[in-house]
Amino acid sequence: MLKVLKCLSSWFYVEAIPQECIVNSKLLALPFHVLCDRASSSSLHESASDCLCNAIFRCEDLRYYDVLSQVLMDNILKLEEAYYISVTDEDVDKSVNFCRIFTGLSESFIDHLTNSPGVGYGNLKMVDLLLACVSHPQYEVCEITFNFWYRLAEELYSLRDEERTKLFHGHIEKLISLLYQHCQLDTDHDGLPTEDSDFHDFRVKATETIKDAIFIVGPSNCFKNMCVLLGQQTGWEKVEAALFVMSAIARNISPDDDVVVPPVIAALLGLPAQETHIAVRYTCIHLLGELSEWISCHPSMLDGVLNFLQVMLHEKRLSSICALTLQKICSECQDQMAEHFEGLYQIVSMSDSFSLSQDAVFGLLTGISLTLNKVKNEVFAERMSKLCSFHIDGLKKVLHSPENTENMPSPLFWLDRLTVILRNVKVEDKEQHLCLPVAEILWPVLSETFTRYKENVRVVEHCCRTLRFLLRFCGSTTLSLLGPVATQIVTMYQEHPHSCFLYLGSILVDIFGSEMDCSDGLVSMFQAFFPETLKLLQQPNGIVNNPDTIDDMFRLCARYTMKMPGNFLREGLIEPVLMVAMEACKLNHREANASVMKWLCDVIRCGQEQNSEPHCKFMRSLIHARGENLVSGLLNACVSTLSSFLVADAAEVLHELLIFDKKATSVWLQNVLETLSKQNFAGIVPATPQQIADFHTEVTSLSCSSGDFRVLSRTMREFARLYK
């Protein structure tokens, strides 16, 4: 019987049997008989379930399987009693099988459930069966249904039909009530739920399901229902589960609400710290963070919330969630939190004693940095210097201590914190002079870090990232730093060619490239970078082995082309770069290949410009001289090494060539097509002469519109497949 079921299942899977041949056959009755037989073995039961799941999958297309669909639905709906028997027998495996069948049926007919609920294939009993599965004592069974609830919510939301949505109101209320029960921790659970457990993963998925479906019943109604449950429960695990569900929907509560939320916050702030279970306190803090938008509209609540969090910070197990909640409140209440800078600064400066995780400190620093955006200039300069100086002093201690000093943190510890601050503070151009004091203090320390850790790629990369955000933060006001920064990164690149130096060079070009006084120095920087890069790429498999260098090099070239084309696109400087780009076309690496293709498009567009600028004239002559080599590099890359999803970028370059000079590009393409391999490695002809001719005709007949670019991309992908 097991073999028969597996055979029938495979027939359904490959659509090997017409519905007319199966609906009246005894074969179709077999899986239902097995499922209803209490004595069926687990393996037989699973095979019968697989068989029906494959049949259900085919029934999504009612045009060909309308009769089979009706027979399957009628019989599957009769399996309810068999499902409850499996629950009574505590046979979880069989319950899982039934849940898979019910979920598959409901998902196959999801369009009918939402468009014609209660009619025909929209039979709402399917949803009732899924709720029966959700009510199973084991959350593993419930979890199988989650994708259906997501799809149901998605369909109803797209329909925007209030009457149809109301039909599912009761189902979703029951779903949330059942999830509330499943999310309860064990009564004897001590401490916080561990994040690497299956139950934690289930709670996260349950949260997402509630968020997806909450619009059907309304967040305020659900919040009220949870409040009622809070008032009725005495067990800590039930209180925690109610607060957990409330935290899932808190962001959907209207900020203008004055009825539901205030008593909840009052109850949270009144919790006795020592007598309350740690898990309840943790979820309370998380809920306050989710209510941060509401708090921003009710500033009278803010002081009470901050006092509560300050108390909870002293519990090491709660310190990190407190810090993350403070980040959310700072993000939403930037104006109000600006006056609490000193308190937030004290928390950051004492992060070790609070046992804050690094992520929590990052979150808190993000929050503090956002509040700095709301203060006056004089206050901003003072607070920014104070916040950065604390971390700069910490980095100095690391630099001035012997290597491998016990209990001394890595320089990354301080560099990453400085990066968080610098990337989140926004300063208008007219106020960037306020940033200079920080730059003047920080740059010498970063320079020393580069020197000490120049052989450590990871430290150098993080130091480059910190310097990048410092330069972005200060903008062109740090002109005095351009020389020292450029000199140091060029010198270090010649010793240790880390690609992050190239990326940092592109930041310098982006910031200072428009400054006429800086152009010669920036060009000299490239002339120092390129020989070392070329030496690296000319090694055996140099391009393939160094995709990051290719990526950052052509990002740098793109900045030069955009900011200072007249200085960069000139004879003697650009030709070798173009040769490297043509070789790098074959690199099958998403980011690196995209950078190369983008730069090629940029330089071709410079040649397209019909003006008398020397660099435009030079690029037109260079493209005419190297055009056939470029087309060869593009086409050979597409048919040999590039993945299908990268062909579109190569097509964009070819499209730009067609715009540049369609007649010349047609000739180049014809010549390249004649040189393509006539056989692949297996001796098979990949593309016939007619296919090659058709490809050339289709490409050269296209116009220069964006619509034809999409056609060109598809044409090149199809042609490339012939060679693979």
PDB file of C-alpha atoms in Angstrom, residues 337-560:
ATOM      1  CA  MET A 337      15.151  63.791  24.843  1.00  0.00           C
ATOM      2  CA  ALA A 338      17.651  66.541  23.991  1.00  0.00           C
ATOM      3  CA  GLU A 339      17.394  67.823  27.565  1.00  0.00           C
ATOM      4  CA  HIS A 340      18.302  64.372  28.916  1.00  0.00           C
ATOM      5  CA  PHE A 341      21.728  64.276  27.254  1.00  0.00           C
ATOM      6  CA  GLU A 342      23.685  64.132  30.529  1.00  0.00           C
ATOM      7  CA  GLY A 343      21.746  61.148  31.790  1.00  0.00           C
ATOM      8  CA  LEU A 344      22.173  59.279  28.499  1.00  0.00           C
ATOM      9  CA  TYR A 345      25.874  60.151  28.432  1.00  0.00           C
ATOM     10  CA  GLN A 346      26.329  58.718  31.927  1.00  0.00           C
ATOM     11  CA  ILE A 347      24.753  55.442  30.813  1.00  0.00           C
ATOM     12  CA  VAL A 348      27.113  55.218  27.822  1.00  0.00           C
ATOM     13  CA  SER A 349      30.168  56.076  29.902  1.00  0.00           C
ATOM     14  CA  MET A 350      29.201  53.370  32.431  1.00  0.00           C
ATOM     15  CA  SER A 351      28.185  50.764  29.854  1.00  0.00           C
ATOM     16  CA  ASP A 352      30.655  48.223  31.246  1.00  0.00           C
ATOM     17  CA  SER A 353      29.201  48.403  34.742  1.00  0.00           C
ATOM     18  CA  PHE A 354      25.697  48.016  33.285  1.00  0.00           C
ATOM     19  CA  SER A 355      26.876  44.983  31.254  1.00  0.00           C
ATOM     20  CA  LEU A 356      25.417  46.425  28.063  1.00  0.00           C
ATOM     21  CA  SER A 357      25.945  44.366  24.936  1.00  0.00           C
ATOM     22  CA  GLN A 358      27.781  46.025  22.056  1.00  0.00           C
ATOM     23  CA  ASP A 359      24.556  46.143  20.009  1.00  0.00           C
ATOM     24  CA  ALA A 360      22.766  47.826  22.903  1.00  0.00           C
ATOM     25  CA  VAL A 361      25.521  50.446  23.176  1.00  0.00           C
ATOM     26  CA  PHE A 362      25.290  51.036  19.418  1.00  0.00           C
ATOM     27  CA  GLY A 363      21.550  51.534  19.776  1.00  0.00           C
ATOM     28  CA  LEU A 364      21.949  53.933  22.672  1.00  0.00           C
ATOM     29  CA  LEU A 365      24.639  55.924  20.840  1.00  0.00           C
ATOM     30  CA  THR A 366      22.337  56.118  17.824  1.00  0.00           C
ATOM     31  CA  GLY A 367      19.615  57.556  20.055  1.00  0.00           C
ATOM     32  CA  ILE A 368      21.927  60.118  21.684  1.00  0.00           C
ATOM     33  CA  SER A 369      23.298  61.177  18.292  1.00  0.00           C
ATOM     34  CA  LEU A 370      19.784  61.782  16.976  1.00  0.00           C
ATOM     35  CA  THR A 371      19.016  64.076  19.920  1.00  0.00           C
ATOM     36  CA  LEU A 372      22.073  66.206  19.037  1.00  0.00           C
ATOM     37  CA  ASN A 373      20.342  67.096  15.776  1.00  0.00           C
ATOM     38  CA  LYS A 374      17.782  69.093  17.763  1.00  0.00           C
ATOM     39  CA  VAL A 375      20.003  71.392  19.851  1.00  0.00           C
ATOM     40  CA  LYS A 376      21.435  74.837  19.190  1.00  0.00           C
ATOM     41  CA  ASN A 377      24.841  75.280  17.581  1.00  0.00           C
ATOM     42  CA  GLU A 378      26.820  76.110  20.721  1.00  0.00           C
ATOM     43  CA  VAL A 379      25.261  73.244  22.664  1.00  0.00           C
ATOM     44  CA  PHE A 380      25.777  70.881  19.727  1.00  0.00           C
ATOM     45  CA  ALA A 381      29.508  71.588  19.519  1.00  0.00           C
ATOM     46  CA  GLU A 382      29.967  71.091  23.264  1.00  0.00           C
ATOM     47  CA  ARG A 383      27.972  67.860  23.464  1.00  0.00           C
ATOM     48  CA  MET A 384      29.443  66.373  20.300  1.00  0.00           C
ATOM     49  CA  SER A 385      32.972  66.988  21.545  1.00  0.00           C
ATOM     50  CA  LYS A 386      32.143  65.486  24.928  1.00  0.00           C
ATOM     51  CA  LEU A 387      30.539  62.355  23.445  1.00  0.00           C
ATOM     52  CA  CYS A 388      33.364  61.748  20.987  1.00  0.00           C
ATOM     53  CA  SER A 389      36.182  62.611  23.398  1.00  0.00           C
ATOM     54  CA  PHE A 390      35.158  59.836  25.780  1.00  0.00           C
ATOM     55  CA  HIS A 391      35.536  57.255  23.005  1.00  0.00           C
ATOM     56  CA  ILE A 392      38.671  58.861  21.549  1.00  0.00           C
ATOM     57  CA  ASP A 393      40.312  58.635  24.989  1.00  0.00           C
ATOM     58  CA  GLY A 394      39.401  54.953  25.131  1.00  0.00           C
ATOM     59  CA  LEU A 395      40.995  54.368  21.716  1.00  0.00           C
ATOM     60  CA  LYS A 396      44.135  56.234  22.846  1.00  0.00           C
ATOM     61  CA  LYS A 397      44.494  53.904  25.832  1.00  0.00           C
ATOM     62  CA  VAL A 398      44.445  50.903  23.499  1.00  0.00           C
ATOM     63  CA  LEU A 399      47.033  52.478  21.190  1.00  0.00           C
ATOM     64  CA  HIS A 400      49.378  53.395  24.021  1.00  0.00           C
ATOM     65  CA  SER A 401      49.240  50.019  25.757  1.00  0.00           C
ATOM     66  CA  PRO A 402      51.497  47.064  24.901  1.00  0.00           C
ATOM     67  CA  GLU A 403      49.995  44.467  22.576  1.00  0.00           C
ATOM     68  CA  ASN A 404      48.025  41.621  24.187  1.00  0.00           C
ATOM     69  CA  THR A 405      47.495  43.639  27.371  1.00  0.00           C
ATOM     70  CA  GLU A 406      45.078  41.725  29.603  1.00  0.00           C
ATOM     71  CA  ASN A 407      41.493  43.090  29.735  1.00  0.00           C
ATOM     72  CA  MET A 408      42.296  45.715  27.096  1.00  0.00           C
ATOM     73  CA  PRO A 409      39.578  45.831  24.411  1.00  0.00           C
ATOM     74  CA  SER A 410      40.293  45.673  20.695  1.00  0.00           C
ATOM     75  CA  PRO A 411      40.511  49.029  18.868  1.00  0.00           C
ATOM     76  CA  LEU A 412      37.356  47.910  17.029  1.00  0.00           C
ATOM     77  CA  PHE A 413      35.493  48.355  20.314  1.00  0.00           C
ATOM     78  CA  TRP A 414      36.038  52.130  20.165  1.00  0.00           C
ATOM     79  CA  LEU A 415      36.211  52.600  16.403  1.00  0.00           C
ATOM     80  CA  ASP A 416      32.774  51.104  15.838  1.00  0.00           C
ATOM     81  CA  ARG A 417      31.234  53.277  18.543  1.00  0.00           C
ATOM     82  CA  LEU A 418      32.716  56.409  16.998  1.00  0.00           C
ATOM     83  CA  THR A 419      31.367  55.286  13.629  1.00  0.00           C
ATOM     84  CA  VAL A 420      27.843  54.981  15.041  1.00  0.00           C
ATOM     85  CA  ILE A 421      28.005  58.532  16.420  1.00  0.00           C
ATOM     86  CA  LEU A 422      29.397  60.086  13.249  1.00  0.00           C
ATOM     87  CA  ARG A 423      26.973  58.360  10.880  1.00  0.00           C
ATOM     88  CA  ASN A 424      23.863  59.434  12.817  1.00  0.00           C
ATOM     89  CA  VAL A 425      24.607  63.113  13.463  1.00  0.00           C
ATOM     90  CA  LYS A 426      23.402  65.303  10.606  1.00  0.00           C
ATOM     91  CA  VAL A 427      24.834  68.784  10.153  1.00  0.00           C
ATOM     92  CA  GLU A 428      23.724  71.294   7.539  1.00  0.00           C
ATOM     93  CA  ASP A 429      26.404  72.593   5.179  1.00  0.00           C
ATOM     94  CA  LYS A 430      26.379  76.081   6.699  1.00  0.00           C
ATOM     95  CA  GLU A 431      27.060  74.619  10.149  1.00  0.00           C
ATOM     96  CA  GLN A 432      29.809  72.136   9.274  1.00  0.00           C
ATOM     97  CA  HIS A 433      32.416  74.390  10.865  1.00  0.00           C
ATOM     98  CA  LEU A 434      31.025  73.129  14.186  1.00  0.00           C
ATOM     99  CA  CYS A 435      32.485  69.717  13.374  1.00  0.00           C
ATOM    100  CA  LEU A 436      36.099  70.840  13.073  1.00  0.00           C
ATOM    101  CA  PRO A 437      36.989  70.435  16.775  1.00  0.00           C
ATOM    102  CA  VAL A 438      36.023  66.752  16.606  1.00  0.00           C
ATOM    103  CA  ALA A 439      37.977  66.249  13.354  1.00  0.00           C
ATOM    104  CA  GLU A 440      41.081  67.908  14.783  1.00  0.00           C
ATOM    105  CA  ILE A 441      41.023  65.615  17.823  1.00  0.00           C
ATOM    106  CA  LEU A 442      40.046  62.400  16.057  1.00  0.00           C
ATOM    107  CA  TRP A 443      42.186  62.421  12.910  1.00  0.00           C
ATOM    108  CA  PRO A 444      45.602  62.141  14.688  1.00  0.00           C
ATOM    109  CA  VAL A 445      44.289  59.161  16.675  1.00  0.00           C
ATOM    110  CA  LEU A 446      42.967  57.463  13.527  1.00  0.00           C
ATOM    111  CA  SER A 447      46.296  58.124  11.813  1.00  0.00           C
ATOM    112  CA  GLU A 448      48.112  56.441  14.693  1.00  0.00           C
ATOM    113  CA  THR A 449      45.679  53.510  14.501  1.00  0.00           C
ATOM    114  CA  PHE A 450      46.448  53.067  10.801  1.00  0.00           C
ATOM    115  CA  THR A 451      50.167  53.048  11.520  1.00  0.00           C
ATOM    116  CA  ARG A 452      50.053  50.598  14.407  1.00  0.00           C
ATOM    117  CA  TYR A 453      47.611  48.119  12.839  1.00  0.00           C
ATOM    118  CA  LYS A 454      48.545  48.502   9.159  1.00  0.00           C
ATOM    119  CA  GLU A 455      48.970  44.740   8.724  1.00  0.00           C
ATOM    120  CA  ASN A 456      45.614  43.927  10.341  1.00  0.00           C
ATOM    121  CA  VAL A 457      43.041  44.102   7.527  1.00  0.00           C
ATOM    122  CA  ARG A 458      40.047  44.045   9.839  1.00  0.00           C
ATOM    123  CA  VAL A 459      41.232  46.939  12.003  1.00  0.00           C
ATOM    124  CA  VAL A 460      42.266  48.960   8.941  1.00  0.00           C
ATOM    125  CA  GLU A 461      38.824  48.441   7.340  1.00  0.00           C
ATOM    126  CA  HIS A 462      37.011  49.577  10.484  1.00  0.00           C
ATOM    127  CA  CYS A 463      39.351  52.550  10.845  1.00  0.00           C
ATOM    128  CA  CYS A 464      38.648  53.503   7.206  1.00  0.00           C
ATOM    129  CA  ARG A 465      34.931  53.316   7.906  1.00  0.00           C
ATOM    130  CA  THR A 466      35.263  55.629  10.921  1.00  0.00           C
ATOM    131  CA  LEU A 467      37.335  58.084   8.874  1.00  0.00           C
ATOM    132  CA  ARG A 468      34.800  57.891   6.059  1.00  0.00           C
ATOM    133  CA  PHE A 469      31.982  59.031   8.346  1.00  0.00           C
ATOM    134  CA  LEU A 470      34.202  61.700   9.901  1.00  0.00           C
ATOM    135  CA  LEU A 471      34.851  63.144   6.437  1.00  0.00           C
ATOM    136  CA  ARG A 472      31.154  62.933   5.535  1.00  0.00           C
ATOM    137  CA  PHE A 473      30.259  64.518   8.867  1.00  0.00           C
ATOM    138  CA  CYS A 474      32.599  67.475   8.390  1.00  0.00           C
ATOM    139  CA  GLY A 475      32.292  67.839   4.614  1.00  0.00           C
ATOM    140  CA  SER A 476      34.507  70.287   2.744  1.00  0.00           C
ATOM    141  CA  THR A 477      35.360  72.151   5.968  1.00  0.00           C
ATOM    142  CA  THR A 478      38.059  69.520   6.561  1.00  0.00           C
ATOM    143  CA  LEU A 479      40.063  70.711   3.557  1.00  0.00           C
ATOM    144  CA  SER A 480      43.094  70.945   5.825  1.00  0.00           C
ATOM    145  CA  LEU A 481      42.892  67.147   6.315  1.00  0.00           C
ATOM    146  CA  LEU A 482      42.877  66.294   2.601  1.00  0.00           C
ATOM    147  CA  GLY A 483      46.667  66.354   2.232  1.00  0.00           C
ATOM    148  CA  PRO A 484      47.513  64.326   5.360  1.00  0.00           C
ATOM    149  CA  VAL A 485      44.744  61.760   4.747  1.00  0.00           C
ATOM    150  CA  ALA A 486      45.604  61.282   1.067  1.00  0.00           C
ATOM    151  CA  THR A 487      49.310  61.005   1.812  1.00  0.00           C
ATOM    152  CA  GLN A 488      48.820  58.409   4.529  1.00  0.00           C
ATOM    153  CA  ILE A 489      46.400  56.154   2.644  1.00  0.00           C
ATOM    154  CA  VAL A 490      48.582  56.243  -0.496  1.00  0.00           C
ATOM    155  CA  THR A 491      51.715  55.408   1.500  1.00  0.00           C
ATOM    156  CA  MET A 492      49.993  52.550   3.325  1.00  0.00           C
ATOM    157  CA  TYR A 493      48.421  51.214   0.119  1.00  0.00           C
ATOM    158  CA  GLN A 494      51.857  50.829  -1.414  1.00  0.00           C
ATOM    159  CA  GLU A 495      52.919  48.695   1.563  1.00  0.00           C
ATOM    160  CA  HIS A 496      49.627  46.872   2.138  1.00  0.00           C
ATOM    161  CA  PRO A 497      47.172  47.180  -0.779  1.00  0.00           C
ATOM    162  CA  HIS A 498      43.935  46.911   1.207  1.00  0.00           C
ATOM    163  CA  SER A 499      41.043  47.831  -1.091  1.00  0.00           C
ATOM    164  CA  CYS A 500      39.403  49.927   1.638  1.00  0.00           C
ATOM    165  CA  PHE A 501      42.024  52.625   0.945  1.00  0.00           C
ATOM    166  CA  LEU A 502      40.675  52.898  -2.597  1.00  0.00           C
ATOM    167  CA  TYR A 503      37.174  53.291  -1.245  1.00  0.00           C
ATOM    168  CA  LEU A 504      38.355  55.985   1.152  1.00  0.00           C
ATOM    169  CA  GLY A 505      39.990  57.703  -1.810  1.00  0.00           C
ATOM    170  CA  SER A 506      36.594  57.784  -3.557  1.00  0.00           C
ATOM    171  CA  ILE A 507      35.149  59.583  -0.521  1.00  0.00           C
ATOM    172  CA  LEU A 508      37.881  62.217  -0.764  1.00  0.00           C
ATOM    173  CA  VAL A 509      37.125  62.721  -4.468  1.00  0.00           C
ATOM    174  CA  ASP A 510      33.403  62.963  -3.783  1.00  0.00           C
ATOM    175  CA  ILE A 511      33.875  65.623  -1.093  1.00  0.00           C
ATOM    176  CA  PHE A 512      36.742  67.656  -2.587  1.00  0.00           C
ATOM    177  CA  GLY A 513      36.531  66.854  -6.310  1.00  0.00           C
ATOM    178  CA  SER A 514      34.606  70.052  -7.043  1.00  0.00           C
ATOM    179  CA  GLU A 515      37.272  72.203  -5.406  1.00  0.00           C
ATOM    180  CA  MET A 516      39.532  73.547  -8.154  1.00  0.00           C
ATOM    181  CA  ASP A 517      42.521  73.838  -5.811  1.00  0.00           C
ATOM    182  CA  CYS A 518      42.327  70.124  -4.997  1.00  0.00           C
ATOM    183  CA  SER A 519      42.212  68.674  -8.520  1.00  0.00           C
ATOM    184  CA  ASP A 520      45.951  68.238  -9.062  1.00  0.00           C
ATOM    185  CA  GLY A 521      46.427  66.583  -5.677  1.00  0.00           C
ATOM    186  CA  LEU A 522      43.521  64.199  -6.242  1.00  0.00           C
ATOM    187  CA  VAL A 523      44.824  63.194  -9.674  1.00  0.00           C
ATOM    188  CA  SER A 524      48.232  62.562  -8.105  1.00  0.00           C
ATOM    189  CA  MET A 525      46.513  60.318  -5.569  1.00  0.00           C
ATOM    190  CA  PHE A 526      45.081  58.188  -8.390  1.00  0.00           C
ATOM    191  CA  GLN A 527      48.433  58.061 -10.161  1.00  0.00           C
ATOM    192  CA  ALA A 528      49.921  56.673  -6.949  1.00  0.00           C
ATOM    193  CA  PHE A 529      47.093  54.154  -6.417  1.00  0.00           C
ATOM    194  CA  PHE A 530      46.874  52.712  -9.921  1.00  0.00           C
ATOM    195  CA  PRO A 531      50.345  51.156 -10.405  1.00  0.00           C
ATOM    196  CA  GLU A 532      50.015  49.188  -7.165  1.00  0.00           C
ATOM    197  CA  THR A 533      46.527  48.086  -8.167  1.00  0.00           C
ATOM    198  CA  LEU A 534      47.720  47.034 -11.615  1.00  0.00           C
ATOM    199  CA  LYS A 535      50.580  45.056 -10.081  1.00  0.00           C
ATOM    200  CA  LEU A 536      48.082  43.171  -7.907  1.00  0.00           C
ATOM    201  CA  LEU A 537      45.661  42.487 -10.772  1.00  0.00           C
ATOM    202  CA  GLN A 538      48.390  41.280 -13.149  1.00  0.00           C
ATOM    203  CA  GLN A 539      49.253  38.370 -10.881  1.00  0.00           C
ATOM    204  CA  PRO A 540      47.926  34.919 -11.942  1.00  0.00           C
ATOM    205  CA  ASN A 541      44.110  35.069 -11.588  1.00  0.00           C
ATOM    206  CA  GLY A 542      44.603  38.540 -10.113  1.00  0.00           C
ATOM    207  CA  ILE A 543      41.224  39.890 -11.244  1.00  0.00           C
ATOM    208  CA  VAL A 544      39.302  36.809 -10.092  1.00  0.00           C
ATOM    209  CA  ASN A 545      41.098  36.678  -6.732  1.00  0.00           C
ATOM    210  CA  ASN A 546      40.637  40.376  -5.912  1.00  0.00           C
ATOM    211  CA  PRO A 547      36.993  41.318  -6.571  1.00  0.00           C
ATOM    212  CA  ASP A 548      36.988  43.842  -3.698  1.00  0.00           C
ATOM    213  CA  THR A 549      39.906  45.687  -5.283  1.00  0.00           C
ATOM    214  CA  ILE A 550      38.085  45.781  -8.642  1.00  0.00           C
ATOM    215  CA  ASP A 551      34.910  47.004  -6.932  1.00  0.00           C
ATOM    216  CA  ASP A 552      36.615  49.782  -4.979  1.00  0.00           C
ATOM    217  CA  MET A 553      38.917  50.789  -7.859  1.00  0.00           C
ATOM    218  CA  PHE A 554      36.035  51.392 -10.243  1.00  0.00           C
ATOM    219  CA  ARG A 555      33.971  53.102  -7.576  1.00  0.00           C
ATOM    220  CA  LEU A 556      36.949  55.453  -7.302  1.00  0.00           C
ATOM    221  CA  CYS A 557      37.061  55.875 -11.096  1.00  0.00           C
ATOM    222  CA  ALA A 558      33.324  56.609 -11.151  1.00  0.00           C
ATOM    223  CA  ARG A 559      33.823  59.399  -8.603  1.00  0.00           C
ATOM    224  CA  TYR A 560      36.613  60.919 -10.676  1.00  0.00           C
TER     225      TYR A 560
END
